[in-house]
């Protein structure tokens, strides 16, 4: 130690000890030794057991902590007048960090036993030490909280709502870690939109609510893209999206075959009463009573909406030898030229069809297009198939038609109030939707839970096309520039010179 060494003088400069009386400082000073730590030398190692307090008199020490496989990381620097290792004054404890000299340092050292002697004489020192320890603890806790809140993942982020494992698995596989996807079981709605915080895009399905309040929140949070992983977009407020510069994409054609095949599956099952036959034989009842069906060959099928799915349905039905009456606001010329297909007005389609299959989108013009008046015009015993959107059918009118035996069969993959039940397991619950419950009492009604799209091929296409839209958005395309933009003309008309919402 040098001649000029006056530990009391040094201790007086330390915040923690400045309140100590002169005699206490004197006692403490006498118990302290002084060491020199050359630059690069380790004063103590993380995990070692130690019982000495250090006070830095001069120079700088790095505080290093092991950070998993990343090795030791410097969490802070200690300079003159700071303390380290206070915990060791409470007994022998493992060092929580390594102290390594960054420069040549002078350090005062106080051992546990010496400290105890001072504390016995000066209990106020114990109080001061406790205050210092708790202050450090609070500081460390807030550092940890900040670190936890900080997101190190710099990838483009997608909030994936209404996630089900059969869909999420396919997305995760196709994504191959390109984007960071946060899968949420919750549906997107005003009450859950906060889950999208920090995301650049949200990915939603048919029963998520993307109304004005949700769009406003998304825009506020910097979410610039609503990527629908379905064809229909009736659940999105497009006016609000355009106004707030939020782009909206969909998957217009992931597999029209999947939906058309399901529509025909419903027709065949209802016609040949497969659901009833199956239940019956499982109860060892092999009787055929009540199971008489009809030949599809030669029957007239009315196809409402001859877009991608409607055309696929027509193809299958022509294979059965059905006669097709087609209706669409924009007839498909290629289909019109097919043998066995005739475009007719809706009234004629209603009047002449044995089976009516709906493949038009839900729009104000198609809302409740199957109502009491429409049902009145239909053949007695008609079969109605809806794999499009529930609200195309006025369910109350359908129930009346079934009760009056005007409707002979109904195959519904969609239902206007489906969002309360579809896609979820309520087998331990009761149905509070009396309309749905009543529908399920009819043996000539088949309801599936919006599963027409659910084939492996369709899921793969949905994931690939949705991620392709996200790719485009991440590359800077906005609104009508996106290949799968919904209502492109409306987005194009409203395009802002700056290209809309920022990626955020
Ligand atoms: P599409 O856009 O290719 O075809 C829709 C057709 O409906 C178009 O030809 C259009 O001109 C026609 N149309 C529009 N307004 C009409 C009206 N007022 N009356 C009659 N026809 C009208 O769509 P798509 O891929 O064939 O899908 C059809 C619908 O199927 C979608 O809108 C969606 O709601 C539904 N869908 C359901 C499922 C499911 O799993 N159940 C899956 C995918 C799609």
Coordinates of C-alpha atoms and ligand atoms in Angstrom, one line a residue:
X1 CA 0.0 0.0 0.0
X2 CA 1.3 3.5 -0.8
X3 CA 2.0 6.1 1.9
X4 CA -0.9 8.3 0.8
X5 CA -3.4 5.5 1.3
X6 CA -6.2 6.8 3.5
X7 CA -9.2 4.4 3.4
X8 CA -11.5 6.6 5.4
X9 CA -11.2 9.4 2.9
X10 CA -12.1 7.0 0.1
X11 CA -15.0 5.5 2.1
X12 CA -16.4 9.0 2.7
X13 CA -16.8 9.5 -1.1
X14 CA -19.0 6.4 -1.4
X15 CA -22.7 7.2 -1.4
X16 CA -23.7 4.2 0.6
X17 CA -21.4 4.9 3.4
X18 CA -21.6 8.7 3.5
X19 CA -24.2 8.6 6.3
X20 CA -21.9 6.6 8.6
X21 CA -20.6 8.2 11.7
X22 CA -16.8 9.1 11.7
X23 CA -16.0 6.3 14.2
X24 CA -17.8 3.7 12.1
X25 CA -15.9 4.8 9.0
X26 CA -12.7 4.7 10.9
X27 CA -13.4 1.1 12.0
X28 CA -14.3 0.1 8.5
X29 CA -11.3 1.8 7.0
X30 CA -9.0 -0.1 9.3
X31 CA -10.4 -3.4 8.3
X32 CA -9.9 -2.8 4.6
X33 CA -7.0 -3.8 2.5
X34 CA -6.1 -2.3 -0.9
X35 CA -5.1 -4.3 -3.9
X36 CA -3.9 -3.5 -7.4
X37 CA -5.7 -5.3 -10.3
X38 CA -3.8 -5.0 -13.6
X39 CA -5.9 -4.5 -16.8
X40 CA -7.2 -7.9 -18.1
X41 CA -7.0 -9.6 -14.7
X42 CA -10.1 -11.3 -13.2
X43 CA -10.9 -10.1 -9.7
X44 CA -13.5 -12.8 -9.0
X45 CA -15.3 -15.3 -11.2
X46 CA -19.0 -16.0 -11.7
X47 CA -20.1 -19.1 -9.7
X48 CA -17.0 -19.0 -7.3
X49 CA -17.8 -18.8 -3.6
X50 CA -16.6 -15.5 -2.2
X51 CA -16.8 -13.5 1.1
X52 CA -15.2 -10.2 0.2
X53 CA -16.7 -6.8 -0.7
X54 CA -14.9 -4.7 -3.3
X55 CA -14.9 -0.9 -3.5
X56 CA -13.4 0.5 -6.7
X57 CA -11.0 3.3 -5.9
X58 CA -9.7 3.9 -9.4
X59 CA -9.9 2.3 -12.8
X60 CA -12.7 0.4 -14.5
X61 CA -14.0 -3.2 -14.1
X62 CA -16.2 -5.1 -16.5
X63 CA -19.2 -7.1 -15.0
X64 CA -19.5 -10.2 -17.1
X65 CA -22.3 -12.8 -17.0
X66 CA -22.6 -16.1 -18.9
X67 CA -25.3 -15.8 -21.6
X68 CA -25.9 -19.4 -22.5
X69 CA -24.1 -20.5 -25.7
X70 CA -23.2 -16.9 -26.4
X71 CA -20.6 -17.1 -23.7
X72 CA -19.8 -14.2 -21.2
X73 CA -21.5 -10.9 -22.0
X74 CA -20.6 -7.6 -20.4
X75 CA -23.6 -6.3 -18.5
X76 CA -22.2 -3.2 -17.0
X77 CA -19.0 -1.4 -16.0
X78 CA -17.9 -0.4 -12.5
X79 CA -15.9 2.8 -11.9
X80 CA -14.4 4.6 -8.9
X81 CA -16.7 4.8 -5.9
X82 CA -18.8 1.8 -6.8
X83 CA -19.2 -1.4 -4.8
X84 CA -19.3 -5.0 -5.8
X85 CA -20.0 -8.3 -4.0
X86 CA -22.2 -6.8 -1.2
X87 CA -24.0 -10.1 -0.9
X88 CA -20.8 -11.8 0.3
X89 CA -21.0 -9.6 3.4
X90 CA -24.0 -11.7 4.4
X91 CA -22.0 -14.9 4.3
X92 CA -20.2 -17.0 1.8
X93 CA -22.2 -16.9 -1.4
X94 CA -21.6 -17.7 -5.1
X95 CA -20.5 -14.8 -7.1
X96 CA -23.3 -13.8 -9.5
X97 CA -20.9 -12.3 -12.1
X98 CA -17.3 -12.2 -13.1
X99 CA -15.3 -8.9 -12.4
X100 CA -12.5 -8.3 -14.9
X101 CA -10.3 -5.2 -14.9
X102 CA -10.6 -3.2 -18.1
X103 CA -7.8 -0.8 -16.9
X104 CA -5.3 -1.0 -14.1
X105 CA -7.5 -0.7 -11.0
X106 CA -7.1 0.1 -7.3
X107 CA -9.6 -1.9 -5.2
X108 CA -10.4 -1.8 -1.5
X109 CA -11.3 -5.2 -0.1
X110 CA -13.3 -6.0 3.0
X111 CA -13.7 -9.6 4.2
X112 CA -16.9 -11.0 5.8
X113 CA -15.4 -11.6 9.2
X114 CA -14.0 -8.1 9.4
X115 CA -17.3 -6.7 8.3
X116 CA -19.2 -8.6 10.9
X117 CA -17.0 -7.0 13.6
X118 CA -17.9 -3.6 12.3
X119 CA -21.6 -4.4 12.0
X120 CA -21.7 -5.6 15.7
X121 CA -20.3 -2.2 16.7
X122 CA -22.3 -0.2 14.1
X123 CA -25.7 -1.8 13.3
X124 CA -26.7 1.1 11.1
X125 CA -24.1 -0.3 8.5
X126 CA -26.3 -3.4 8.1
X127 CA -29.3 -1.2 7.3
X128 CA -27.3 0.8 4.7
X129 CA -26.1 -2.4 3.2
X130 CA -29.6 -3.8 3.0
X131 CA -30.9 -0.6 1.3
X132 CA -28.1 -0.9 -1.3
X133 CA -28.8 -4.5 -2.0
X134 CA -32.5 -3.9 -2.5
X135 CA -31.8 -0.9 -4.7
X136 CA -29.6 -3.1 -6.9
X137 CA -32.2 -5.8 -6.9
X138 CA -34.8 -3.3 -8.2
X139 CA -32.5 -2.0 -10.8
X140 CA -31.7 -5.6 -12.0
X141 CA -35.4 -6.5 -12.1
X142 CA -36.2 -3.5 -14.4
X143 CA -33.2 -4.4 -16.6
X144 CA -34.6 -8.0 -16.9
X145 CA -38.1 -6.6 -17.7
X146 CA -36.7 -4.4 -20.4
X147 CA -34.7 -7.3 -21.9
X148 CA -37.8 -9.5 -21.9
X149 CA -39.9 -6.8 -23.6
X150 CA -37.2 -6.3 -26.2
X151 CA -37.8 -8.4 -29.4
X152 CA -34.6 -9.6 -30.9
X153 CA -36.4 -11.4 -33.8
X154 CA -35.9 -9.0 -36.7
X155 CA -38.1 -11.1 -39.1
X156 CA -41.3 -9.8 -40.6
X157 CA -44.0 -10.7 -38.1
X158 CA -47.4 -12.2 -38.8
X159 CA -50.2 -12.5 -36.2
X160 CA -52.1 -15.7 -37.1
X161 CA -55.6 -15.7 -35.7
X162 CA -58.2 -18.5 -35.2
X163 CA -55.3 -20.9 -35.4
X164 CA -56.0 -24.6 -35.6
X165 CA -53.2 -27.2 -35.6
X166 CA -54.2 -28.7 -39.0
X167 CA -53.8 -25.3 -40.6
X168 CA -50.9 -24.0 -38.4
X169 CA -48.8 -27.1 -39.1
X170 CA -49.0 -26.6 -42.8
X171 CA -48.2 -22.9 -42.5
X172 CA -45.2 -23.6 -40.3
X173 CA -43.9 -26.1 -42.8
X174 CA -44.4 -23.9 -45.8
X175 CA -43.0 -20.8 -44.0
X176 CA -39.8 -22.6 -43.2
X177 CA -38.9 -19.9 -40.6
X178 CA -39.0 -17.2 -43.3
X179 CA -41.4 -15.0 -41.3
X180 CA -42.0 -15.0 -37.6
X181 CA -45.6 -16.3 -37.1
X182 CA -47.4 -15.9 -33.8
X183 CA -50.2 -18.4 -33.8
X184 CA -53.2 -17.4 -31.7
X185 CA -56.2 -19.6 -31.1
X186 CA -58.3 -16.5 -30.5
X187 CA -60.2 -15.1 -33.3
X188 CA -59.4 -11.6 -34.4
X189 CA -61.9 -9.1 -32.9
X190 CA -61.8 -5.8 -31.1
X191 CA -61.2 -7.7 -27.8
X192 CA -58.2 -9.6 -29.2
X193 CA -56.6 -7.1 -31.7
X194 CA -54.0 -6.2 -29.1
X195 CA -52.3 -9.6 -29.8
X196 CA -51.3 -8.1 -33.2
X197 CA -49.0 -5.6 -31.5
X198 CA -45.5 -5.7 -33.1
X199 CA -46.8 -7.5 -36.1
X200 CA -46.5 -6.3 -39.7
X201 CA -49.4 -8.4 -40.9
X202 CA -52.3 -10.4 -39.6
X203 CA -53.5 -13.7 -41.1
X204 CA -57.2 -14.3 -40.6
X205 CA -59.9 -16.8 -41.6
X206 CA -63.6 -16.8 -42.3
X207 CA -64.9 -16.1 -38.8
X208 CA -62.5 -13.5 -37.7
X209 CA -64.0 -10.0 -37.4
X210 CA -62.1 -7.4 -39.4
X211 CA -64.5 -4.5 -39.0
X212 CA -63.8 -0.8 -38.8
X213 CA -62.7 -0.7 -35.1
X214 CA -60.3 -3.6 -35.7
X215 CA -58.9 -2.0 -38.9
X216 CA -58.4 1.3 -37.0
X217 CA -56.5 -0.5 -34.2
X218 CA -54.4 -2.5 -36.7
X219 CA -53.4 0.7 -38.6
X220 CA -52.6 2.4 -35.3
X221 CA -50.2 -0.5 -34.4
X222 CA -48.6 -0.3 -37.9
X223 CA -50.1 -3.6 -39.1
X224 CA -50.3 -2.9 -42.9
X225 CA -51.7 -6.2 -44.2
X226 CA -54.7 -8.4 -43.6
X227 CA -53.9 -11.6 -45.4
X228 CA -57.1 -13.7 -45.6
X229 CA -56.4 -17.4 -45.8
X230 CA -59.7 -18.0 -47.5
X231 CA -61.6 -16.9 -50.6
X232 CA -64.5 -14.9 -49.1
X233 CA -63.8 -11.5 -47.6
X234 CA -67.3 -10.5 -46.4
X235 CA -65.8 -10.3 -42.8
X236 CA -63.5 -7.4 -43.8
X237 CA -64.6 -3.7 -43.8
X238 CA -63.0 -2.8 -47.1
X239 CA -63.9 0.9 -46.8
X240 CA -62.1 1.1 -43.5
X241 CA -59.1 -0.8 -44.8
X242 CA -58.8 1.5 -47.9
X243 CA -59.2 4.6 -45.7
X244 CA -56.4 3.5 -43.3
X245 CA -54.1 2.2 -46.0
X246 CA -54.3 -1.4 -44.8
X247 CA -53.9 -3.9 -47.7
X248 CA -56.1 -6.9 -47.9
X249 CA -55.3 -10.1 -49.7
X250 CA -57.1 -13.4 -50.0
X251 CA -56.6 -16.8 -51.6
X252 CA -59.1 -16.7 -54.4
X253 CA -58.6 -20.3 -55.6
X254 CA -56.8 -22.7 -53.3
X255 CA -58.8 -25.7 -54.5
X256 CA -62.2 -25.3 -56.1
X257 CA -62.2 -29.1 -56.4
X258 CA -62.2 -29.5 -52.6
X259 CA -65.4 -27.4 -52.2
X260 CA -67.2 -28.8 -55.3
X261 CA -66.4 -32.4 -54.2
X262 CA -67.8 -31.7 -50.7
X263 CA -70.9 -30.2 -52.2
X264 CA -71.4 -33.4 -54.3
X265 CA -70.6 -35.5 -51.2
X266 CA -73.4 -33.8 -49.4
X267 CA -75.8 -34.5 -52.3
X268 CA -74.9 -38.2 -52.5
X269 CA -75.0 -38.7 -48.7
X270 CA -78.4 -37.0 -48.5
X271 CA -79.8 -38.8 -51.5
X272 CA -78.5 -42.3 -50.5
X273 CA -79.0 -41.5 -46.8
X274 CA -75.5 -42.6 -46.0
X275 CA -75.5 -41.0 -42.6
X276 CA -78.6 -42.8 -41.5
X277 CA -77.5 -46.1 -43.0
X278 CA -74.1 -45.9 -41.2
X279 CA -75.7 -45.2 -37.8
X280 CA -78.2 -48.1 -38.4
X281 CA -75.6 -50.8 -39.2
X282 CA -73.5 -49.8 -36.2
X283 CA -76.6 -50.8 -34.1
X284 CA -76.8 -54.2 -36.0
X285 CA -79.9 -53.0 -37.9
X286 CA -79.4 -54.1 -41.4
X287 CA -82.9 -53.1 -42.6
X288 CA -83.2 -51.0 -45.8
X289 CA -86.5 -49.4 -44.8
X290 CA -86.5 -45.6 -45.4
X291 CA -83.2 -45.7 -47.3
X292 CA -84.6 -45.5 -50.9
X293 CA -82.7 -42.9 -52.9
X294 CA -82.8 -41.7 -56.5
X295 CA -80.4 -41.9 -59.5
X296 CA -78.4 -38.8 -60.0
X297 CA -78.3 -39.6 -63.7
X298 CA -81.0 -37.6 -65.6
X299 CA -81.7 -35.2 -62.6
X300 CA -81.7 -31.5 -63.1
X301 CA -79.2 -29.6 -60.9
X302 CA -79.4 -25.8 -60.5
X303 CA -75.9 -24.3 -60.0
X304 CA -76.1 -20.7 -58.6
X305 CA -72.7 -19.0 -59.2
X306 CA -70.6 -20.5 -62.0
X307 CA -67.2 -19.3 -60.8
X308 CA -64.3 -21.6 -60.1
X309 CA -66.2 -23.8 -57.6
X310 CA -69.4 -23.8 -59.6
X311 CA -67.7 -24.9 -62.7
X312 CA -65.9 -27.8 -60.9
X313 CA -69.3 -28.9 -59.5
X314 CA -70.8 -28.7 -63.0
X315 CA -68.0 -30.9 -64.3
X316 CA -68.6 -33.6 -61.7
X317 CA -72.4 -33.5 -62.1
X318 CA -72.1 -33.8 -65.9
X319 CA -70.1 -36.9 -65.3
X320 CA -73.1 -38.3 -63.4
X321 CA -75.3 -37.5 -66.4
X322 CA -77.1 -34.6 -64.8
X323 CA -78.8 -31.8 -66.7
X324 CA -77.4 -28.4 -65.5
X325 CA -79.3 -25.2 -65.1
X326 CA -76.8 -22.5 -64.4
X327 CA -77.3 -19.0 -63.1
X328 CA -74.7 -16.2 -62.7
X329 CA -74.7 -12.5 -63.0
X330 CA -71.9 -12.9 -65.4
X331 CA -72.3 -16.1 -67.4
X332 CA -69.2 -18.1 -68.3
X333 CA -69.2 -18.4 -72.1
X334 CA -67.1 -21.6 -72.1
X335 CA -69.6 -23.3 -69.8
X336 CA -72.6 -22.0 -71.7
X337 CA -71.3 -23.9 -74.8
X338 CA -71.1 -27.2 -72.9
X339 CA -73.6 -29.9 -73.7
X340 CA -76.0 -30.4 -70.9
X341 CA -75.5 -26.9 -69.5
X342 CA -78.1 -24.1 -69.9
X343 CA -77.9 -20.6 -68.4
X344 CA -81.4 -19.7 -67.2
X345 CA -83.0 -17.0 -65.0
X346 CA -83.1 -17.7 -61.2
X347 CA -86.9 -18.3 -61.3
X348 CA -86.5 -21.0 -63.9
X349 CA -83.6 -22.6 -62.0
X350 CA -85.8 -22.7 -58.8
X351 CA -88.8 -24.1 -60.7
X352 CA -87.0 -26.9 -62.6
X353 CA -84.2 -28.1 -60.4
X354 CA -84.2 -31.3 -58.3
X355 CA -81.1 -30.2 -56.6
X356 CA -79.9 -26.6 -56.1
X357 CA -76.3 -25.9 -55.2
X358 CA -75.1 -22.5 -54.1
X359 CA -71.7 -21.2 -55.2
X360 CA -72.1 -17.5 -55.3
X361 CA -70.3 -15.2 -52.9
X362 CA -72.0 -13.4 -50.0
X363 CA -72.8 -9.9 -51.1
X364 CA -75.7 -7.6 -50.3
X365 CA -77.3 -8.9 -53.6
X366 CA -77.0 -12.5 -52.5
X367 CA -77.8 -12.1 -48.8
X368 CA -80.9 -14.4 -48.1
X369 CA -81.2 -15.1 -51.9
X370 CA -82.8 -18.3 -50.7
X371 CA -85.8 -16.9 -48.7
X372 CA -89.5 -17.9 -48.4
X373 CA -90.3 -16.4 -51.8
X374 CA -87.5 -18.4 -53.5
X375 CA -88.5 -21.6 -51.7
X376 CA -92.1 -21.1 -52.8
X377 CA -90.9 -21.3 -56.4
X378 CA -89.0 -24.6 -55.9
X379 CA -90.1 -28.1 -56.8
X380 CA -91.6 -30.0 -53.9
X381 CA -88.9 -32.2 -52.3
X382 CA -86.0 -30.2 -53.7
X383 CA -82.5 -30.7 -52.3
X384 CA -80.7 -27.5 -51.3
X385 CA -76.9 -27.5 -50.9
X386 CA -75.0 -24.6 -49.5
X387 CA -71.2 -24.7 -49.4
X388 CA -70.8 -21.0 -50.0
X389 CA -71.7 -18.7 -47.2
X390 CA -74.4 -19.2 -44.6
X391 CA -76.2 -15.9 -45.1
X392 CA -77.1 -16.8 -48.6
X393 CA -79.9 -18.8 -47.0
X394 CA -82.6 -17.3 -44.7
X395 CA -82.4 -20.2 -42.1
X396 CA -85.9 -19.4 -40.7
X397 CA -87.4 -19.8 -44.2
X398 CA -85.4 -23.0 -44.7
X399 CA -86.8 -24.4 -41.4
X400 CA -90.4 -23.6 -42.5
X401 CA -89.7 -25.2 -45.9
X402 CA -88.4 -28.4 -44.2
X403 CA -91.3 -28.5 -41.8
X404 CA -93.7 -28.1 -44.8
X405 CA -91.8 -30.8 -46.6
X406 CA -91.3 -28.4 -49.5
X407 CA -87.6 -28.9 -49.0
X408 CA -86.8 -32.6 -49.1
X409 CA -83.2 -32.4 -48.2
X410 CA -80.7 -29.7 -47.0
X411 CA -76.9 -30.1 -47.0
X412 CA -75.3 -27.2 -45.3
X413 CA -71.5 -26.7 -44.9
X414 CA -72.1 -23.1 -43.8
X415 CA -74.7 -21.5 -41.6
X416 CA -75.5 -17.8 -41.1
X417 CA -74.7 -17.9 -37.3
X418 CA -71.9 -20.4 -37.6
X419 CA -69.2 -18.2 -36.0
X420 CA -70.6 -19.1 -32.5
X421 CA -69.9 -22.8 -33.0
X422 CA -68.1 -23.9 -36.2
X423 CA -64.5 -25.1 -35.9
X424 CA -64.8 -25.6 -32.1
X425 CA -65.6 -28.6 -29.9
X426 CA -68.8 -28.1 -27.8
X427 CA -69.3 -31.8 -27.1
X428 CA -69.3 -31.1 -23.4
X429 CA -71.7 -28.2 -23.7
X430 CA -75.3 -27.6 -24.8
X431 CA -76.5 -25.8 -27.9
X432 CA -78.1 -22.5 -27.2
X433 CA -78.7 -21.7 -30.8
X434 CA -82.3 -23.0 -31.2
X435 CA -82.3 -22.6 -35.0
X436 CA -79.2 -24.8 -35.4
X437 CA -80.5 -27.2 -32.8
X438 CA -83.8 -27.5 -34.7
X439 CA -81.9 -28.0 -38.0
X440 CA -80.0 -30.9 -36.5
X441 CA -83.3 -32.7 -35.5
X442 CA -84.1 -33.4 -39.2
X443 CA -82.8 -36.7 -40.6
X444 CA -82.9 -35.2 -44.1
X445 CA -80.5 -32.4 -43.1
X446 CA -76.8 -32.8 -43.1
X447 CA -74.7 -30.1 -41.5
X448 CA -70.9 -30.0 -41.7
X449 CA -68.8 -27.5 -39.9
X450 CA -67.5 -25.4 -42.8
X451 CA -65.1 -28.2 -43.9
X452 CA -65.6 -28.2 -47.6
X453 CA -62.2 -26.6 -48.1
X454 CA -60.5 -29.1 -45.8
X455 CA -58.3 -31.3 -48.0
X456 CA -54.5 -31.7 -47.8
X457 CA -54.1 -30.1 -51.3
X458 CA -56.3 -27.1 -50.4
X459 CA -54.4 -26.5 -47.1
X460 CA -51.1 -26.6 -48.9
X461 CA -52.3 -24.1 -51.5
X462 CA -53.8 -21.8 -48.9
X463 CA -50.5 -21.7 -47.0
X464 CA -48.4 -21.2 -50.1
X465 CA -50.6 -18.5 -51.6
X466 CA -51.1 -16.6 -48.3
X467 CA -47.3 -16.6 -47.7
X468 CA -46.8 -15.4 -51.3
X469 CA -48.9 -12.4 -50.6
X470 CA -47.0 -11.7 -47.4
X471 CA -43.8 -12.0 -49.5
X472 CA -45.0 -9.4 -51.9
X473 CA -46.1 -7.1 -49.0
X474 CA -42.7 -7.5 -47.3
X475 CA -41.0 -6.6 -50.6
X476 CA -42.9 -3.3 -50.6
X477 CA -46.0 -3.9 -52.6
X478 CA -49.2 -2.3 -51.3
X479 CA -53.0 -2.4 -52.0
X480 CA -53.8 -3.0 -55.7
X481 CA -50.1 -3.8 -56.4
X482 CA -50.5 -7.1 -54.5
X483 CA -51.4 -10.0 -56.8
X484 CA -54.1 -11.3 -54.5
X485 CA -55.5 -8.0 -53.5
X486 CA -59.3 -8.2 -52.8
X487 CA -61.6 -5.7 -54.7
X488 CA -58.5 -4.5 -56.7
X489 CA -60.4 -1.7 -58.5
X490 CA -61.5 -0.2 -55.2
X491 CA -58.0 -0.3 -53.8
X492 CA -56.6 1.1 -57.0
X493 CA -59.0 4.0 -57.1
X494 CA -58.1 5.0 -53.6
X495 CA -54.4 4.4 -53.9
X496 CA -52.5 7.1 -52.0
X497 CA -49.4 8.6 -53.6
X498 CA -47.3 7.4 -50.7
X499 CA -48.4 3.8 -51.2
X500 CA -50.5 3.5 -48.0
X501 CA -49.6 2.2 -44.6
X502 CA -46.1 1.6 -43.6
X503 CA -44.8 -1.8 -42.9
X504 CA -44.5 -0.8 -39.2
Ligands
LIG1 P1 -65.7 -17.2 -57.8 O1 -65.5 -15.7 -57.5 O2 -64.8 -17.9 -58.7 O3 -67.2 -17.4 -58.3 C1 -68.3 -16.7 -57.8 C2 -69.3 -16.6 -58.9 O4 -70.5 -16.1 -58.3 C3 -68.8 -15.7 -60.0 O5 -68.9 -16.3 -61.3 C4 -69.7 -14.5 -59.8 O6 -70.0 -13.8 -61.1 C5 -70.9 -15.1 -59.3 N1 -71.9 -14.2 -58.7 C6 -71.6 -13.0 -58.1 N2 -72.8 -12.4 -57.7 C7 -73.8 -13.3 -58.0 C8 -75.2 -13.3 -57.8 N3 -75.8 -12.2 -57.3 N4 -75.9 -14.3 -58.3 C9 -75.3 -15.4 -58.8 N5 -73.9 -15.5 -59.0 C10 -73.2 -14.4 -58.6 O7 -65.7 -17.8 -56.3 P2 -65.5 -19.4 -56.0 O8 -64.1 -19.6 -55.7 O9 -66.2 -20.2 -56.9 O10 -66.2 -19.4 -54.5 C11 -67.6 -19.2 -54.4 C12 -67.9 -19.0 -52.9 O11 -67.6 -20.3 -52.2 C13 -67.0 -18.0 -52.2 O12 -67.5 -16.7 -52.3 C14 -67.0 -18.5 -50.8 O13 -67.9 -17.8 -50.1 C15 -67.4 -20.0 -50.9 N6 -66.3 -20.9 -50.4 C16 -66.7 -21.8 -49.4 C17 -65.7 -22.7 -49.0 C18 -66.0 -23.7 -47.9 O14 -65.1 -24.3 -47.3 N7 -67.3 -24.0 -47.6 C19 -64.4 -22.6 -49.4 C20 -64.1 -21.7 -50.4 C21 -65.1 -20.8 -50.9

